Amino acid sequence: MKISQKGLYALQAIMTLGRRYGNETVKIRDIAMDSDLPEKFLELILLELKNARIVESVRGAKGGYRLRRAPSEIKLSEIIRLVDGPLAPFGDADQLRSLIVTDPDHRALYGVFLEVRDAAAKILESTTVADIVGDSSKSRKRSRTKKKGKKGPALSIVHKDADIN
């Protein structure tokens, strides 16, 4: 699975907003500090999330950002598709199905890739922000410790170079 640094930052920002859902708005500075994200890059990400109607902004002294919908209504797949495009590591499903039909010598291999793609998509499509921030009865247990001093991605699935395929 390939997730860009921008995609990871978007997910981290959404998690911060998800943890604070129902309270007042959250300033960009606070989101950046809470998630250990670069503020200028975060501004661009939040604008993209706002244009997609996932978050909304409020102006003024008590202004900032907040989720437009409950964390239980926002799927991880929605965020990843918005920021990084297709969910899966092997291209889209239609492309793989086409290869299965047109390349009989490698049909079994493309079939496995399609299964991996479908499994990854299913997990991301069935996991909500609420699931990962602990706001649900079926919440997944995650550590909430701050990542002080970390400068690179914590996961090998995160790609800094958007041109890597």
Coordinates of N, CA and C in Angstrom, one line a residue:
M1 N 0.8 -1.2 0.0 CA 0.0 0.0 0.0 C 0.9 1.2 0.0
K2 N 0.6 2.2 -0.9 CA 1.4 3.4 -0.9 C 0.6 4.6 -0.4
I3 N 1.1 5.2 0.6 CA 0.5 6.4 1.1 C 1.5 7.5 1.1
S4 N 1.2 8.6 0.4 CA 2.2 9.7 0.4 C 2.3 10.4 1.8
Q5 N 3.4 11.2 1.9 CA 3.5 11.9 3.2 C 2.3 12.9 3.4
K6 N 1.8 13.4 2.3 CA 0.7 14.3 2.3 C -0.6 13.5 2.8
G7 N -0.7 12.3 2.3 CA -1.8 11.4 2.7 C -1.8 11.1 4.2
L8 N -0.6 10.8 4.7 CA -0.4 10.5 6.1 C -0.7 11.7 6.9
Y9 N -0.2 12.9 6.5 CA -0.5 14.1 7.2 C -2.0 14.4 7.3
A10 N -2.7 14.2 6.1 CA -4.2 14.4 6.1 C -4.9 13.5 7.1
L11 N -4.5 12.2 7.1 CA -5.1 11.3 8.1 C -4.8 11.7 9.5
Q12 N -3.6 12.2 9.8 CA -3.2 12.6 11.2 C -4.0 13.8 11.6
A13 N -4.2 14.8 10.6 CA -5.0 16.0 10.9 C -6.5 15.6 11.2
I14 N -7.0 14.7 10.4 CA -8.4 14.3 10.5 C -8.5 13.6 11.9
M15 N -7.5 12.8 12.3 CA -7.6 12.1 13.6 C -7.7 13.2 14.7
T16 N -6.8 14.2 14.6 CA -6.9 15.3 15.6 C -8.2 15.9 15.7
L17 N -8.8 16.2 14.5 CA -10.1 16.8 14.5 C -11.2 15.8 15.0
G18 N -11.0 14.5 14.7 CA -11.9 13.5 15.2 C -11.9 13.4 16.7
R19 N -10.7 13.5 17.3 CA -10.6 13.4 18.8 C -11.3 14.6 19.4
R20 N -11.4 15.7 18.7 CA -12.0 17.0 19.3 C -13.3 17.2 18.7
Y21 N -13.9 16.3 18.1 CA -15.2 16.5 17.5 C -16.3 16.8 18.5
G22 N -17.2 17.7 18.2 CA -18.2 18.1 19.2 C -17.8 19.3 20.1
N23 N -16.5 19.6 20.1 CA -16.0 20.8 20.8 C -16.0 21.9 19.9
E24 N -15.4 23.0 20.3 CA -15.2 24.1 19.4 C -14.2 23.8 18.3
T25 N -14.0 24.8 17.4 CA -13.1 24.6 16.3 C -11.7 24.5 16.8
V26 N -10.8 23.9 15.9 CA -9.4 23.8 16.3 C -8.5 24.6 15.3
K27 N -7.7 25.4 15.9 CA -6.8 26.2 15.0 C -5.7 25.4 14.3
I28 N -5.3 25.9 13.2 CA -4.3 25.1 12.4 C -3.1 24.9 13.3
R29 N -2.7 25.9 14.0 CA -1.5 25.8 14.9 C -1.6 24.7 15.8
D30 N -2.8 24.5 16.4 CA -3.0 23.4 17.4 C -3.1 22.1 16.7
I31 N -3.6 22.0 15.5 CA -3.6 20.7 14.8 C -2.2 20.3 14.5
A32 N -1.4 21.3 14.0 CA 0.0 21.1 13.7 C 0.8 20.6 14.9
M33 N 0.6 21.2 16.0 CA 1.3 20.8 17.2 C 0.9 19.5 17.7
D34 N -0.4 19.2 17.7 CA -1.0 18.0 18.2 C -0.5 16.8 17.4
S35 N -0.4 17.0 16.1 CA 0.0 15.9 15.2 C 1.4 16.0 14.7
D36 N 2.2 16.9 15.2 CA 3.6 17.1 14.9 C 3.7 17.3 13.3
L37 N 2.9 18.2 12.8 CA 2.9 18.4 11.3 C 3.4 19.8 11.0
P38 N 4.0 20.0 9.8 CA 4.4 21.3 9.4 C 3.2 22.2 9.1
E39 N 3.1 23.3 9.7 CA 1.9 24.2 9.6 C 1.6 24.6 8.2
K40 N 2.5 25.0 7.4 CA 2.3 25.6 6.1 C 1.7 24.4 5.2
F41 N 2.3 23.3 5.3 CA 1.8 22.1 4.5 C 0.4 21.7 4.9
L42 N 0.2 21.8 6.2 CA -1.1 21.5 6.8 C -2.2 22.4 6.3
E43 N -1.9 23.7 6.1 CA -2.8 24.6 5.5 C -3.4 24.2 4.2
L44 N -2.4 23.7 3.3 CA -2.8 23.3 2.0 C -3.7 22.0 2.1
I45 N -3.4 21.1 3.0 CA -4.1 19.9 3.1 C -5.5 20.2 3.6
L46 N -5.6 21.1 4.6 CA -6.9 21.4 5.2 C -7.8 22.1 4.1
L47 N -7.2 22.9 3.3 CA -7.9 23.6 2.2 C -8.5 22.5 1.2
E48 N -7.7 21.5 0.9 CA -8.2 20.4 0.1 C -9.3 19.6 0.7
L49 N -9.2 19.4 2.0 CA -10.2 18.7 2.8 C -11.5 19.6 2.9
K50 N -11.3 20.9 3.0 CA -12.5 21.8 3.0 C -13.2 21.8 1.7
N51 N -12.4 21.9 0.6 CA -13.0 21.8 -0.8 C -13.8 20.5 -1.0
A52 N -13.4 19.5 -0.4 CA -14.0 18.2 -0.5 C -15.2 18.0 0.5
R53 N -15.4 19.1 1.3 CA -16.5 19.1 2.3 C -16.4 18.1 3.4
I54 N -15.1 17.8 3.7 CA -14.9 16.9 4.8 C -14.7 17.7 6.1
V55 N -14.0 18.8 6.0 CA -13.9 19.7 7.1 C -14.5 21.1 6.7
E56 N -14.7 21.9 7.7 CA -15.2 23.3 7.5 C -14.4 24.2 8.3
S57 N -14.3 25.4 7.9 CA -13.5 26.4 8.6 C -14.5 27.5 9.1
V58 N -14.1 28.1 10.3 CA -14.8 29.1 10.9 C -13.9 30.3 11.1
R59 N -14.3 31.5 10.7 CA -13.4 32.6 10.9 C -13.6 33.3 12.3
G60 N -12.7 34.1 12.6 CA -12.8 34.9 13.8 C -11.9 34.4 15.0
A61 N -12.1 35.1 16.1 CA -11.2 34.8 17.3 C -11.4 33.3 17.7
K62 N -12.6 32.8 17.6 CA -12.8 31.4 18.0 C -12.9 30.5 16.8
G63 N -12.3 31.0 15.7 CA -12.3 30.2 14.5 C -11.3 29.1 14.4
G64 N -11.3 28.3 13.4 CA -10.5 27.2 13.2 C -11.1 26.2 12.3
Y65 N -10.8 25.0 12.4 CA -11.4 23.9 11.6 C -12.1 22.9 12.5
R66 N -13.1 22.2 11.9 CA -13.8 21.1 12.5 C -14.3 20.2 11.4
L67 N -14.6 19.0 11.8 CA -15.2 18.0 10.9 C -16.6 18.4 10.5
R68 N -17.0 18.2 9.3 CA -18.4 18.5 8.9 C -19.3 17.4 9.3
R69 N -18.8 16.2 9.4 CA -19.6 15.0 9.8 C -19.0 14.4 11.0
A70 N -19.7 13.5 11.6 CA -19.2 12.8 12.8 C -18.1 11.9 12.4
P71 N -17.1 11.6 13.2 CA -16.0 10.8 12.9 C -16.4 9.4 12.5
S72 N -17.6 8.9 13.0 CA -18.1 7.6 12.6 C -18.6 7.6 11.1
E73 N -18.8 8.7 10.5 CA -19.3 8.8 9.1 C -18.2 9.1 8.1
I74 N -16.9 9.2 8.6 CA -15.8 9.5 7.7 C -14.9 8.2 7.6
K75 N -14.8 7.6 6.4 CA -14.1 6.4 6.2 C -12.6 6.8 5.8
L76 N -11.7 6.0 6.2 CA -10.3 6.3 5.9 C -10.1 6.3 4.3
S77 N -10.8 5.4 3.7 CA -10.7 5.3 2.2 C -11.1 6.7 1.5
E78 N -12.0 7.4 2.1 CA -12.4 8.7 1.6 C -11.2 9.7 1.6
I79 N -10.5 9.7 2.7 CA -9.4 10.6 2.8 C -8.2 10.2 1.9
I80 N -7.9 8.9 1.9 CA -6.8 8.5 1.0 C -7.1 8.7 -0.4
R81 N -8.3 8.4 -0.9 CA -8.7 8.6 -2.3 C -8.6 10.0 -2.6
L82 N -9.0 10.9 -1.8 CA -9.0 12.3 -2.0 C -7.5 12.8 -2.2
V83 N -6.7 12.4 -1.3 CA -5.3 12.9 -1.3 C -4.4 12.2 -2.3
D84 N -4.5 10.8 -2.3 CA -3.5 10.0 -3.0 C -4.1 9.3 -4.2
G85 N -5.4 9.3 -4.4 CA -6.0 8.6 -5.5 C -6.3 7.2 -5.1
P86 N -6.2 6.2 -6.1 CA -6.6 4.8 -5.8 C -6.0 4.3 -4.5
L87 N -6.8 3.4 -3.8 CA -6.4 2.9 -2.5 C -5.3 1.8 -2.6
A88 N -5.3 1.1 -3.6 CA -4.6 -0.2 -3.6 C -3.2 -0.1 -4.2
P89 N -2.3 -1.0 -3.8 CA -1.0 -1.0 -4.2 C -0.7 -1.4 -5.6
F90 N -1.7 -2.0 -6.3 CA -1.5 -2.6 -7.6 C -2.4 -1.9 -8.7
G91 N -2.8 -0.7 -8.5 CA -3.6 0.0 -9.5 C -5.1 -0.3 -9.2
D92 N -5.9 0.2 -10.1 CA -7.3 0.0 -9.9 C -7.8 -1.3 -10.3
A93 N -9.0 -1.7 -9.7 CA -9.5 -3.0 -10.0 C -9.8 -3.3 -11.4
D94 N -10.4 -2.3 -12.1 CA -10.7 -2.5 -13.6 C -9.5 -2.9 -14.4
Q95 N -8.4 -2.2 -14.1 CA -7.1 -2.5 -14.8 C -6.6 -3.9 -14.5
L96 N -6.7 -4.3 -13.3 CA -6.3 -5.7 -13.0 C -7.3 -6.7 -13.6
R97 N -8.5 -6.5 -13.6 CA -9.5 -7.4 -14.2 C -9.2 -7.5 -15.7
S98 N -8.9 -6.4 -16.3 CA -8.5 -6.4 -17.8 C -7.3 -7.2 -18.0
L99 N -6.3 -7.1 -17.2 CA -5.0 -7.9 -17.3 C -5.3 -9.4 -17.1
I100 N -6.2 -9.7 -16.2 CA -6.6 -11.1 -16.0 C -7.2 -11.7 -17.3
V101 N -8.0 -10.9 -18.0 CA -8.6 -11.4 -19.2 C -7.6 -11.4 -20.4
T102 N -6.8 -10.4 -20.5 CA -5.9 -10.2 -21.7 C -4.6 -10.9 -21.6
D103 N -4.1 -11.3 -20.4 CA -2.8 -11.9 -20.3 C -2.9 -13.2 -19.6
P104 N -3.3 -14.3 -20.3 CA -3.6 -15.6 -19.7 C -2.4 -16.2 -19.0
D105 N -1.2 -15.9 -19.5 CA 0.1 -16.4 -18.9 C 0.3 -15.9 -17.5
H106 N -0.2 -14.8 -17.2 CA 0.0 -14.2 -15.8 C -1.3 -14.0 -15.1
R107 N -2.4 -14.6 -15.5 CA -3.7 -14.5 -15.0 C -3.7 -14.8 -13.4
A108 N -3.0 -15.8 -13.0 CA -3.0 -16.2 -11.6 C -2.4 -15.1 -10.8
L109 N -1.3 -14.5 -11.3 CA -0.5 -13.4 -10.6 C -1.4 -12.2 -10.4
Y110 N -2.1 -11.8 -11.5 CA -3.0 -10.6 -11.5 C -4.2 -10.9 -10.6
G111 N -4.6 -12.2 -10.5 CA -5.7 -12.5 -9.6 C -5.3 -12.3 -8.1
V112 N -4.1 -12.7 -7.8 CA -3.6 -12.5 -6.4 C -3.5 -10.9 -6.1
F113 N -3.0 -10.2 -7.1 CA -2.9 -8.7 -6.9 C -4.3 -8.1 -6.7
L114 N -5.3 -8.6 -7.4 CA -6.6 -8.2 -7.3 C -7.2 -8.5 -5.9
E115 N -6.9 -9.7 -5.4 CA -7.3 -10.0 -4.0 C -6.7 -9.1 -3.0
V116 N -5.4 -8.8 -3.2 CA -4.7 -7.9 -2.2 C -5.3 -6.5 -2.3
R117 N -5.6 -6.1 -3.5 CA -6.2 -4.8 -3.7 C -7.5 -4.7 -3.0
D118 N -8.3 -5.7 -3.2 CA -9.7 -5.8 -2.7 C -9.7 -5.9 -1.2
A119 N -8.7 -6.6 -0.6 CA -8.6 -6.7 0.9 C -8.2 -5.4 1.5
A120 N -7.2 -4.7 0.9 CA -6.8 -3.4 1.4 C -8.0 -2.4 1.3
A121 N -8.6 -2.4 0.2 CA -9.8 -1.5 0.0 C -10.9 -1.7 1.0
K122 N -11.1 -3.0 1.2 CA -12.2 -3.4 2.2 C -11.9 -2.9 3.6
I123 N -10.7 -3.1 4.0 CA -10.3 -2.6 5.3 C -10.4 -1.1 5.4
L124 N -9.9 -0.3 4.5 CA -10.0 1.1 4.5 C -11.4 1.6 4.4
E125 N -12.2 0.9 3.6 CA -13.6 1.3 3.4 C -14.5 1.0 4.6
S126 N -14.0 0.1 5.5 CA -14.8 -0.3 6.6 C -14.3 0.3 7.9
T127 N -13.2 1.1 7.8 CA -12.6 1.7 9.0 C -12.9 3.2 9.0
T128 N -13.5 3.7 10.1 CA -13.8 5.1 10.2 C -12.8 5.8 11.0
V129 N -12.9 7.1 11.0 CA -12.1 7.9 11.9 C -12.4 7.6 13.3
A130 N -13.6 7.4 13.7 CA -14.0 7.1 15.0 C -13.4 5.8 15.5
D131 N -13.2 4.8 14.6 CA -12.6 3.5 14.9 C -11.1 3.7 15.4
I132 N -10.4 4.7 14.8 CA -9.0 4.8 15.1 C -8.7 5.8 16.2
V133 N -9.7 6.7 16.5 CA -9.5 7.7 17.6 C -10.2 7.2 18.9
G134 N -10.8 6.1 18.9 CA -11.4 5.5 20.1 C -12.7 6.1 20.4
D135 N -13.5 6.5 19.4 CA -14.8 7.1 19.6 C -15.9 6.1 19.2
S136 N -15.6 4.8 19.3 CA -16.6 3.8 18.8 C -16.5 2.6 19.7
S137 N -17.6 1.8 19.8 CA -17.6 0.6 20.6 C -16.6 -0.4 20.0
K138 N -16.4 -0.4 18.7 CA -15.5 -1.3 18.1 C -14.1 -0.7 17.8
S139 N -13.8 0.3 18.6 CA -12.5 1.1 18.4 C -11.3 0.2 18.5
R140 N -10.4 0.5 17.6 CA -9.1 -0.2 17.6 C -8.2 0.5 18.6
K141 N -7.5 -0.2 19.4 CA -6.6 0.4 20.4 C -5.4 0.9 19.7
R142 N -5.1 2.2 19.9 CA -3.9 2.8 19.3 C -3.3 3.7 20.4
S143 N -2.0 3.8 20.4 CA -1.3 4.6 21.3 C -1.5 6.1 20.9
R144 N -1.7 6.9 21.9 CA -1.9 8.3 21.7 C -0.7 9.1 22.1
T145 N 0.5 8.5 22.2 CA 1.7 9.3 22.7 C 2.2 10.1 21.5
K146 N 2.7 11.3 21.9 CA 3.2 12.2 20.9 C 4.5 11.7 20.3
K147 N 4.8 12.0 19.1 CA 5.9 11.6 18.4 C 7.0 12.6 18.4
K148 N 7.5 13.0 19.5 CA 8.5 14.0 19.6 C 9.8 13.5 19.0
G149 N 10.4 14.4 18.1 CA 11.7 14.1 17.6 C 11.6 13.3 16.3
K150 N 10.5 12.7 15.9 CA 10.4 11.9 14.7 C 10.4 12.8 13.5
K151 N 11.2 12.6 12.5 CA 11.2 13.4 11.4 C 10.8 12.7 10.1
G152 N 10.8 11.4 10.1 CA 10.4 10.7 8.9 C 9.2 9.9 9.1
P153 N 8.7 9.2 8.1 CA 7.5 8.4 8.2 C 7.7 7.2 9.2
A154 N 6.7 6.9 9.9 CA 6.8 5.8 10.9 C 6.6 4.5 10.2
L155 N 6.0 4.5 9.0 CA 5.7 3.3 8.3 C 6.4 3.2 7.0
S156 N 6.8 2.0 6.6 CA 7.4 1.9 5.3 C 6.4 2.0 4.1
I157 N 5.1 2.1 4.4 CA 4.1 2.2 3.4 C 4.0 3.7 3.0
V158 N 4.6 4.6 3.7 CA 4.6 6.0 3.4 C 5.7 6.3 2.4
H159 N 5.3 6.9 1.3 CA 6.3 7.3 0.3 C 6.5 8.8 0.3
K160 N 7.7 9.3 0.4 CA 8.0 10.7 0.4 C 7.9 11.2 -1.1
D161 N 8.3 10.4 -2.0 CA 8.4 10.7 -3.4 C 7.1 10.3 -4.1
A162 N 6.3 11.3 -4.6 CA 5.0 10.9 -5.2 C 5.2 10.2 -6.5
D163 N 6.3 10.2 -7.1 CA 6.5 9.5 -8.4 C 6.8 8.0 -8.3
I164 N 7.0 7.6 -7.0 CA 7.3 6.1 -6.8 C 6.0 5.3 -7.1
N165 N 6.1 4.3 -7.9 CA 4.9 3.5 -8.2 C 5.1 2.1 -7.7

